[in-house]
mmCIF file of N, CA, C and O in Angstrom:
data_model
loop_
_atom_site.group_PDB
_atom_site.id
_atom_site.type_symbol
_atom_site.label_atom_id
_atom_site.label_comp_id
_atom_site.label_asym_id
_atom_site.label_seq_id
_atom_site.Cartn_x
_atom_site.Cartn_y
_atom_site.Cartn_z
ATOM 1 N N ILE R 1 56.166 -19.709 11.888
ATOM 2 C CA ILE R 1 57.253 -21.086 12.490
ATOM 3 C C ILE R 1 56.949 -21.062 14.340
ATOM 4 O O ILE R 1 56.894 -22.114 13.931
ATOM 5 N N GLY R 2 56.592 -19.830 14.837
ATOM 6 C CA GLY R 2 56.119 -19.973 16.495
ATOM 7 C C GLY R 2 54.721 -20.764 16.386
ATOM 8 O O GLY R 2 55.084 -21.575 17.763
ATOM 9 N N GLN R 3 53.977 -20.434 15.576
ATOM 10 C CA GLN R 3 52.091 -20.791 15.926
ATOM 11 C C GLN R 3 52.441 -22.202 15.977
ATOM 12 O O GLN R 3 52.743 -23.689 16.098
ATOM 13 N N GLN R 4 52.821 -22.349 13.884
ATOM 14 C CA GLN R 4 52.878 -23.994 13.478
ATOM 15 C C GLN R 4 54.483 -24.591 14.672
ATOM 16 O O GLN R 4 53.485 -26.308 13.899
ATOM 17 N N TYR R 5 55.342 -24.512 14.635
ATOM 18 C CA TYR R 5 55.704 -25.705 16.272
ATOM 19 C C TYR R 5 55.334 -25.414 17.243
ATOM 20 O O TYR R 5 55.905 -25.847 18.676
ATOM 21 N N GLY R 6 54.577 -24.577 17.979
ATOM 22 C CA GLY R 6 54.738 -23.994 19.091
ATOM 23 C C GLY R 6 55.333 -23.445 20.364
ATOM 24 O O GLY R 6 55.994 -24.137 21.171
ATOM 25 N N VAL R 7 56.862 -23.066 19.732
ATOM 26 C CA VAL R 7 57.921 -22.474 20.560
ATOM 27 C C VAL R 7 57.865 -21.150 20.322
ATOM 28 O O VAL R 7 58.584 -21.057 21.720
ATOM 29 N N PHE R 8 57.269 -20.298 20.503
ATOM 30 C CA PHE R 8 56.763 -19.012 20.434
ATOM 31 C C PHE R 8 55.568 -19.167 21.285
ATOM 32 O O PHE R 8 54.896 -19.086 21.351
ATOM 33 N N SER R 9 55.529 -17.871 22.049
ATOM 34 C CA SER R 9 54.111 -17.093 23.510
ATOM 35 C C SER R 9 54.138 -16.037 22.066
ATOM 36 O O SER R 9 53.286 -15.226 22.121
ATOM 37 N N GLN R 10 55.432 -15.268 22.034
ATOM 38 C CA GLN R 10 55.403 -13.802 21.093
ATOM 39 C C GLN R 10 55.876 -13.410 20.913
ATOM 40 O O GLN R 10 57.220 -13.782 21.275
ATOM 41 N N VAL R 11 55.879 -13.056 19.754
ATOM 42 C CA VAL R 11 56.772 -11.933 18.842
ATOM 43 C C VAL R 11 56.472 -10.236 19.398
ATOM 44 O O VAL R 11 55.811 -9.882 19.458
ATOM 45 N N ARG R 12 57.890 -9.998 19.340
ATOM 46 C CA ARG R 12 58.014 -8.436 20.078
ATOM 47 C C ARG R 12 58.714 -7.563 18.730
ATOM 48 O O ARG R 12 60.496 -8.238 18.702
ATOM 49 N N GLY R 13 58.331 -6.932 18.933
ATOM 50 C CA GLY R 13 59.697 -6.031 18.764
ATOM 51 C C GLY R 13 59.756 -4.344 17.182
ATOM 52 O O GLY R 13 58.015 -4.230 16.797
ATOM 53 N N MET R 14 60.218 -3.988 16.341
ATOM 54 C CA MET R 14 59.772 -3.670 15.371
ATOM 55 C C MET R 14 60.535 -2.852 13.833
ATOM 56 O O MET R 14 61.927 -3.920 14.317
ATOM 57 N N GLY R 15 60.728 -3.876 12.601
ATOM 58 C CA GLY R 15 61.199 -3.421 11.688
ATOM 59 C C GLY R 15 61.800 -4.561 11.078
ATOM 60 O O GLY R 15 60.851 -5.728 11.788
ATOM 61 N N LEU R 16 62.636 -4.890 11.326
ATOM 62 C CA LEU R 16 63.620 -5.731 10.854
ATOM 63 C C LEU R 16 64.353 -6.297 12.377
ATOM 64 O O LEU R 16 64.647 -8.133 12.507
ATOM 65 N N LEU R 17 63.900 -5.459 13.351
ATOM 66 C CA LEU R 17 64.720 -5.788 14.641
ATOM 67 C C LEU R 17 63.200 -6.705 16.074
ATOM 68 O O LEU R 17 62.625 -6.088 16.782
ATOM 69 N N ILE R 18 63.946 -8.069 15.462
ATOM 70 C CA ILE R 18 62.872 -8.771 16.487
ATOM 71 C C ILE R 18 63.268 -9.430 17.572
ATOM 72 O O ILE R 18 63.635 -10.841 17.560
ATOM 73 N N GLY R 19 61.991 -10.143 18.305
ATOM 74 C CA GLY R 19 62.444 -10.747 19.586
ATOM 75 C C GLY R 19 61.377 -11.807 20.281
ATOM 76 O O GLY R 19 59.868 -11.456 19.744
ATOM 77 N N CYS R 20 61.480 -13.145 19.580
ATOM 78 C CA CYS R 20 60.501 -13.821 20.279
ATOM 79 C C CYS R 20 60.903 -14.594 20.992
ATOM 80 O O CYS R 20 61.251 -15.408 21.599
ATOM 81 N N VAL R 21 59.992 -14.163 21.740
ATOM 82 C CA VAL R 21 59.680 -15.653 23.607
ATOM 83 C C VAL R 21 59.054 -16.755 23.641
ATOM 84 O O VAL R 21 58.146 -16.938 23.166
ATOM 85 N N LEU R 22 60.089 -17.592 23.677
ATOM 86 C CA LEU R 22 60.084 -18.779 24.237
ATOM 87 C C LEU R 22 58.804 -19.124 25.076
ATOM 88 O O LEU R 22 58.504 -18.623 26.094
ATOM 89 N N THR R 23 58.272 -20.238 24.528
ATOM 90 C CA THR R 23 56.928 -20.436 24.892
ATOM 91 C C THR R 23 57.152 -20.962 26.387
ATOM 92 O O THR R 23 58.555 -21.802 26.528
ATOM 93 N N ASP R 24 56.185 -21.314 27.474
ATOM 94 C CA ASP R 24 57.190 -21.900 28.815
ATOM 95 C C ASP R 24 57.428 -24.147 28.584
ATOM 96 O O ASP R 24 58.046 -24.018 29.487
ATOM 97 N N ALA R 25 57.229 -24.371 27.960
ATOM 98 C CA ALA R 25 58.124 -25.438 27.190
ATOM 99 C C ALA R 25 59.244 -25.623 26.796
ATOM 100 O O ALA R 25 60.293 -26.449 27.032
ATOM 101 N N TRP R 26 59.804 -24.442 26.164
ATOM 102 C CA TRP R 26 61.546 -24.206 26.130
ATOM 103 C C TRP R 26 61.528 -23.105 25.966
ATOM 104 O O TRP R 26 62.499 -22.438 26.560
ATOM 105 N N LYS R 27 60.862 -22.532 28.190
ATOM 106 C CA LYS R 27 61.513 -22.258 28.998
ATOM 107 C C LYS R 27 63.610 -21.928 28.971
ATOM 108 O O LYS R 27 63.586 -23.059 28.660
ATOM 109 N N GLY R 28 64.207 -21.469 28.801
ATOM 110 C CA GLY R 28 66.450 -21.069 29.047
ATOM 111 C C GLY R 28 66.187 -21.926 27.959
ATOM 112 O O GLY R 28 67.552 -22.992 28.000
ATOM 113 N N LYS R 29 65.797 -21.842 27.025
ATOM 114 C CA LYS R 29 66.506 -23.159 25.972
ATOM 115 C C LYS R 29 66.929 -22.298 24.631
ATOM 116 O O LYS R 29 66.963 -22.592 23.612
ATOM 117 N N ALA R 30 66.975 -20.480 25.465
ATOM 118 C CA ALA R 30 67.365 -19.545 23.412
ATOM 119 C C ALA R 30 68.618 -20.329 23.247
ATOM 120 O O ALA R 30 68.572 -20.214 21.770
ATOM 121 N N LYS R 31 69.744 -20.850 24.368
ATOM 122 C CA LYS R 31 70.453 -21.211 23.493
ATOM 123 C C LYS R 31 70.545 -22.622 22.460
ATOM 124 O O LYS R 31 71.374 -22.776 21.649
ATOM 125 N N ASP R 32 69.267 -23.760 22.611
ATOM 126 C CA ASP R 32 69.069 -24.566 21.891
ATOM 127 C C ASP R 32 69.191 -24.344 20.672
ATOM 128 O O ASP R 32 69.714 -24.427 19.399
ATOM 129 N N PHE R 33 68.145 -22.987 20.045
ATOM 130 C CA PHE R 33 68.259 -22.463 18.880
ATOM 131 C C PHE R 33 69.014 -21.716 18.249
ATOM 132 O O PHE R 33 68.452 -21.762 17.027
ATOM 133 N N PHE R 34 69.733 -20.966 19.014
ATOM 134 C CA PHE R 34 70.684 -20.158 18.667
ATOM 135 C C PHE R 34 71.911 -21.467 18.035
ATOM 136 O O PHE R 34 72.766 -21.053 17.063
ATOM 137 N N ASN R 35 72.427 -22.604 18.747
ATOM 138 C CA ASN R 35 72.958 -23.352 18.409
ATOM 139 C C ASN R 35 72.052 -24.453 16.339
ATOM 140 O O ASN R 35 72.844 -24.811 15.084
ATOM 141 N N ALA R 36 71.314 -24.102 16.483
ATOM 142 C CA ALA R 36 70.462 -24.818 15.931
ATOM 143 C C ALA R 36 70.414 -24.154 14.365
ATOM 144 O O ALA R 36 70.620 -24.631 13.465
ATOM 145 N N ALA R 37 70.209 -23.011 14.366
ATOM 146 C CA ALA R 37 70.448 -22.212 13.551
ATOM 147 C C ALA R 37 72.131 -21.600 13.408
ATOM 148 O O ALA R 37 71.305 -21.871 11.717
ATOM 149 N N GLU R 38 72.294 -22.087 13.860
ATOM 150 C CA GLU R 38 73.837 -21.976 13.239
ATOM 151 C C GLU R 38 73.815 -23.312 12.568
ATOM 152 O O GLU R 38 74.369 -23.324 11.232
ATOM 153 N N GLN R 39 73.581 -24.109 12.732
ATOM 154 C CA GLN R 39 73.464 -25.731 12.743
ATOM 155 C C GLN R 39 73.200 -25.739 10.587
ATOM 156 O O GLN R 39 74.056 -26.484 9.613
ATOM 157 N N GLU R 40 72.319 -24.760 10.691
ATOM 158 C CA GLU R 40 71.748 -24.905 9.901
ATOM 159 C C GLU R 40 72.656 -23.339 8.249
ATOM 160 O O GLU R 40 72.252 -22.928 7.497
ATOM 161 N N GLY R 41 72.573 -22.436 9.338
ATOM 162 C CA GLY R 41 73.885 -21.466 8.219
ATOM 163 C C GLY R 41 73.698 -19.674 8.388
ATOM 164 O O GLY R 41 73.542 -19.866 7.852
ATOM 165 N N VAL R 42 72.431 -20.181 8.972
ATOM 166 C CA VAL R 42 72.141 -18.722 9.678
ATOM 167 C C VAL R 42 71.974 -18.195 11.310
ATOM 168 O O VAL R 42 72.620 -18.899 12.831
ATOM 169 N N MET R 43 71.814 -16.799 10.886
ATOM 170 C CA MET R 43 72.561 -17.252 12.207
ATOM 171 C C MET R 43 71.300 -15.736 13.285
ATOM 172 O O MET R 43 70.954 -14.678 12.624
ATOM 173 N N VAL R 44 71.727 -15.777 14.366
ATOM 174 C CA VAL R 44 69.998 -14.927 14.830
ATOM 175 C C VAL R 44 70.394 -14.852 16.776
ATOM 176 O O VAL R 44 71.772 -15.439 16.314
ATOM 177 N N LEU R 45 70.037 -14.488 17.024
ATOM 178 C CA LEU R 45 70.996 -14.126 18.484
ATOM 179 C C LEU R 45 70.292 -14.339 19.939
ATOM 180 O O LEU R 45 68.925 -14.456 19.626
ATOM 181 N N GLN R 46 71.264 -14.388 20.696
ATOM 182 C CA GLN R 46 70.916 -14.945 22.087
ATOM 183 C C GLN R 46 69.735 -13.790 22.834
ATOM 184 O O GLN R 46 70.927 -13.360 23.637
ATOM 185 N N ALA R 47 68.845 -13.751 23.482
ATOM 186 C CA ALA R 47 68.350 -11.991 24.053
ATOM 187 C C ALA R 47 67.652 -12.252 25.355
ATOM 188 O O ALA R 47 66.948 -12.705 26.314
ATOM 189 N N GLY R 48 68.678 -13.208 25.935
ATOM 190 C CA GLY R 48 68.602 -13.527 27.499
ATOM 191 C C GLY R 48 68.176 -16.261 27.285
ATOM 192 O O GLY R 48 68.504 -16.115 26.487
ATOM 193 N N PRO R 49 67.707 -16.308 28.188
ATOM 194 C CA PRO R 49 67.599 -17.365 28.635
ATOM 195 C C PRO R 49 66.771 -17.550 27.586
ATOM 196 O O PRO R 49 65.666 -19.212 27.107
ATOM 197 N N ASP R 50 65.360 -17.637 27.044
ATOM 198 C CA ASP R 50 64.211 -16.966 26.831
ATOM 199 C C ASP R 50 63.302 -16.409 25.746
ATOM 200 O O ASP R 50 62.167 -16.176 25.366
ATOM 201 N N VAL R 51 64.529 -15.701 24.995
ATOM 202 C CA VAL R 51 64.220 -14.857 23.548
ATOM 203 C C VAL R 51 64.991 -15.089 22.333
ATOM 204 O O VAL R 51 66.617 -14.977 23.359
ATOM 205 N N VAL R 52 65.024 -15.086 21.566
ATOM 206 C CA VAL R 52 65.970 -15.427 20.281
ATOM 207 C C VAL R 52 65.516 -14.352 19.495
ATOM 208 O O VAL R 52 64.414 -14.245 19.280
ATOM 209 N N ARG R 53 66.441 -13.269 19.258
ATOM 210 C CA ARG R 53 66.480 -12.426 18.314
ATOM 211 C C ARG R 53 66.811 -12.107 16.838
ATOM 212 O O ARG R 53 67.872 -12.925 16.016
ATOM 213 N N PHE R 54 66.050 -11.845 16.052
ATOM 214 C CA PHE R 54 66.511 -11.713 14.674
ATOM 215 C C PHE R 54 66.621 -10.028 14.486
ATOM 216 O O PHE R 54 66.190 -9.423 14.474
ATOM 217 N N ALA R 55 68.257 -10.001 14.267
ATOM 218 C CA ALA R 55 68.613 -8.012 13.940
ATOM 219 C C ALA R 55 69.302 -8.845 12.520
ATOM 220 O O ALA R 55 70.712 -8.462 12.747
ATOM 221 N N PRO R 56 68.894 -8.674 11.393
ATOM 222 C CA PRO R 56 69.024 -8.801 10.157
ATOM 223 C C PRO R 56 69.945 -7.246 9.857
ATOM 224 O O PRO R 56 69.519 -6.430 10.655
ATOM 225 N N SER R 57 70.492 -6.912 8.883
ATOM 226 C CA SER R 57 71.278 -5.977 8.219
ATOM 227 C C SER R 57 70.102 -5.929 7.444
ATOM 228 O O SER R 57 69.087 -5.866 7.078
ATOM 229 N N LEU R 58 69.978 -3.689 7.725
ATOM 230 C CA LEU R 58 68.933 -3.492 7.518
ATOM 231 C C LEU R 58 69.320 -3.405 6.146
ATOM 232 O O LEU R 58 68.042 -1.707 5.361
ATOM 233 N N VAL R 59 69.760 -3.670 5.008
ATOM 234 C CA VAL R 59 70.165 -3.234 3.476
ATOM 235 C C VAL R 59 69.884 -4.788 3.082
ATOM 236 O O VAL R 59 70.357 -4.955 2.126
ATOM 237 N N VAL R 60 69.432 -6.035 4.265
ATOM 238 C CA VAL R 60 69.193 -7.043 3.496
ATOM 239 C C VAL R 60 68.381 -6.992 1.544
ATOM 240 O O VAL R 60 67.343 -6.119 2.701
ATOM 241 N N GLU R 61 68.095 -8.351 1.522
ATOM 242 C CA GLU R 61 67.412 -8.354 0.202
ATOM 243 C C GLU R 61 66.437 -9.532 0.658
ATOM 244 O O GLU R 61 66.619 -9.981 1.229
ATOM 245 N N ASP R 62 64.323 -8.627 0.308
ATOM 246 C CA ASP R 62 63.892 -9.736 0.683
ATOM 247 C C ASP R 62 64.451 -11.401 0.996
ATOM 248 O O ASP R 62 63.811 -12.318 1.174
ATOM 249 N N ALA R 63 65.028 -12.277 -0.648
ATOM 250 C CA ALA R 63 65.739 -13.400 -1.349
ATOM 251 C C ALA R 63 65.913 -13.165 0.063
ATOM 252 O O ALA R 63 66.511 -14.828 0.608
ATOM 253 N N ASP R 64 67.178 -13.447 0.073
ATOM 254 C CA ASP R 64 67.639 -13.506 1.679
ATOM 255 C C ASP R 64 67.311 -13.459 2.949
ATOM 256 O O ASP R 64 67.288 -14.424 4.055
ATOM 257 N N ILE R 65 66.174 -12.548 3.276
ATOM 258 C CA ILE R 65 65.547 -12.971 4.315
ATOM 259 C C ILE R 65 63.812 -14.258 4.210
ATOM 260 O O ILE R 65 64.635 -14.470 5.078
ATOM 261 N N GLU R 66 64.021 -14.780 3.603
ATOM 262 C CA GLU R 66 63.363 -15.463 3.505
ATOM 263 C C GLU R 66 64.271 -17.034 3.433
ATOM 264 O O GLU R 66 64.112 -17.515 3.560
ATOM 265 N N GLU R 67 65.883 -16.597 2.457
ATOM 266 C CA GLU R 67 66.433 -18.113 2.601
ATOM 267 C C GLU R 67 66.640 -18.333 4.419
ATOM 268 O O GLU R 67 66.983 -19.152 4.442
ATOM 269 N N GLY R 68 66.706 -16.887 4.938
ATOM 270 C CA GLY R 68 66.994 -17.490 6.203
ATOM 271 C C GLY R 68 66.349 -17.678 7.520
ATOM 272 O O GLY R 68 65.908 -18.584 8.569
ATOM 273 N N LEU R 69 65.247 -17.185 6.848
ATOM 274 C CA LEU R 69 63.935 -17.694 8.075
ATOM 275 C C LEU R 69 63.122 -19.395 6.639
ATOM 276 O O LEU R 69 62.915 -20.065 8.174
ATOM 277 N N ASN R 70 63.410 -19.821 6.262
ATOM 278 C CA ASN R 70 63.012 -21.202 5.187
ATOM 279 C C ASN R 70 64.791 -21.619 6.833
ATOM 280 O O ASN R 70 64.296 -23.134 7.059
ATOM 281 N N ARG R 71 65.922 -21.758 6.187
ATOM 282 C CA ARG R 71 67.021 -22.156 7.023
ATOM 283 C C ARG R 71 67.072 -21.811 8.663
ATOM 284 O O ARG R 71 66.299 -23.325 10.042
ATOM 285 N N PHE R 72 66.236 -20.377 9.103
ATOM 286 C CA PHE R 72 65.643 -21.131 10.679
ATOM 287 C C PHE R 72 64.086 -22.387 10.751
ATOM 288 O O PHE R 72 64.219 -22.742 11.748
ATOM 289 N N GLU R 73 63.353 -22.505 9.900
ATOM 290 C CA GLU R 73 62.231 -23.417 9.551
ATOM 291 C C GLU R 73 63.096 -24.862 9.743
ATOM 292 O O GLU R 73 62.772 -25.311 10.957
ATOM 293 N N ARG R 74 63.835 -24.790 9.665
ATOM 294 C CA ARG R 74 64.492 -25.625 9.321
ATOM 295 C C ARG R 74 64.745 -26.519 10.870
ATOM 296 O O ARG R 74 64.828 -27.235 11.629
ATOM 297 N N ALA R 75 66.089 -25.246 11.240
ATOM 298 C CA ALA R 75 66.130 -25.578 12.544
ATOM 299 C C ALA R 75 65.597 -26.235 13.772
ATOM 300 O O ALA R 75 66.022 -26.935 14.685
ATOM 301 N N VAL R 76 63.933 -25.082 13.686
ATOM 302 C CA VAL R 76 63.168 -25.171 14.570
ATOM 303 C C VAL R 76 62.390 -26.929 15.000
ATOM 304 O O VAL R 76 61.975 -27.946 15.738
ATOM 305 N N ALA R 77 63.029 -27.043 13.330
ATOM 306 C CA ALA R 77 62.022 -28.464 12.931
ATOM 307 C C ALA R 77 63.002 -29.780 13.768
ATOM 308 O O ALA R 77 62.659 -30.844 13.776
ATOM 309 N N LYS R 78 63.850 -29.479 13.331
ATOM 310 C CA LYS R 78 64.444 -30.602 13.704
ATOM 311 C C LYS R 78 65.251 -31.006 15.567
ATOM 312 O O LYS R 78 65.527 -31.692 16.307
ATOM 313 N N LEU R 79 65.236 -29.475 15.192
ATOM 314 C CA LEU R 79 65.161 -29.099 18.238
ATOM 315 C C LEU R 79 63.952 -29.630 17.659
ATOM 316 O O LEU R 79 64.289 -30.464 18.818
ATOM 317 N N THR R 80 62.648 -29.500 17.774
ATOM 318 C CA THR R 80 61.348 -29.922 18.221
ATOM 319 C C THR R 80 61.036 -31.391 17.772
ATOM 320 O O THR R 80 59.910 -31.778 18.579
ATOM 321 N N GLY R 81 62.191 -31.409 17.003
ATOM 322 C CA GLY R 81 61.991 -33.077 16.460
ATOM 323 C C GLY R 81 60.013 -33.532 15.489
ATOM 324 O O GLY R 81 59.790 -34.330 15.186
ATOM 325 N N ALA R 82 60.658 -32.481 14.792
ATOM 326 C CA ALA R 82 59.187 -32.581 13.658
ATOM 327 C C ALA R 82 59.055 -32.273 12.989
ATOM 328 O O ALA R 82 60.464 -32.786 12.137
#
């Protein structure tokens, strides 16, 4: 998603706890990603103004991860106008 839409400069973390750092063009807009994701029915966290964090349950099913990422991609597409 980050490469396709050009919104993340770095993805960091381990396992399922992931932080995605916004590019300079999107700096300070993590709340916008939070709100867009919420509208698509997926919960992400805002880790400061420049980082979107994913922190799913440790017992999440693969299908639920796939569905969540699909919803987040729709949110990013709407936010970026892609």
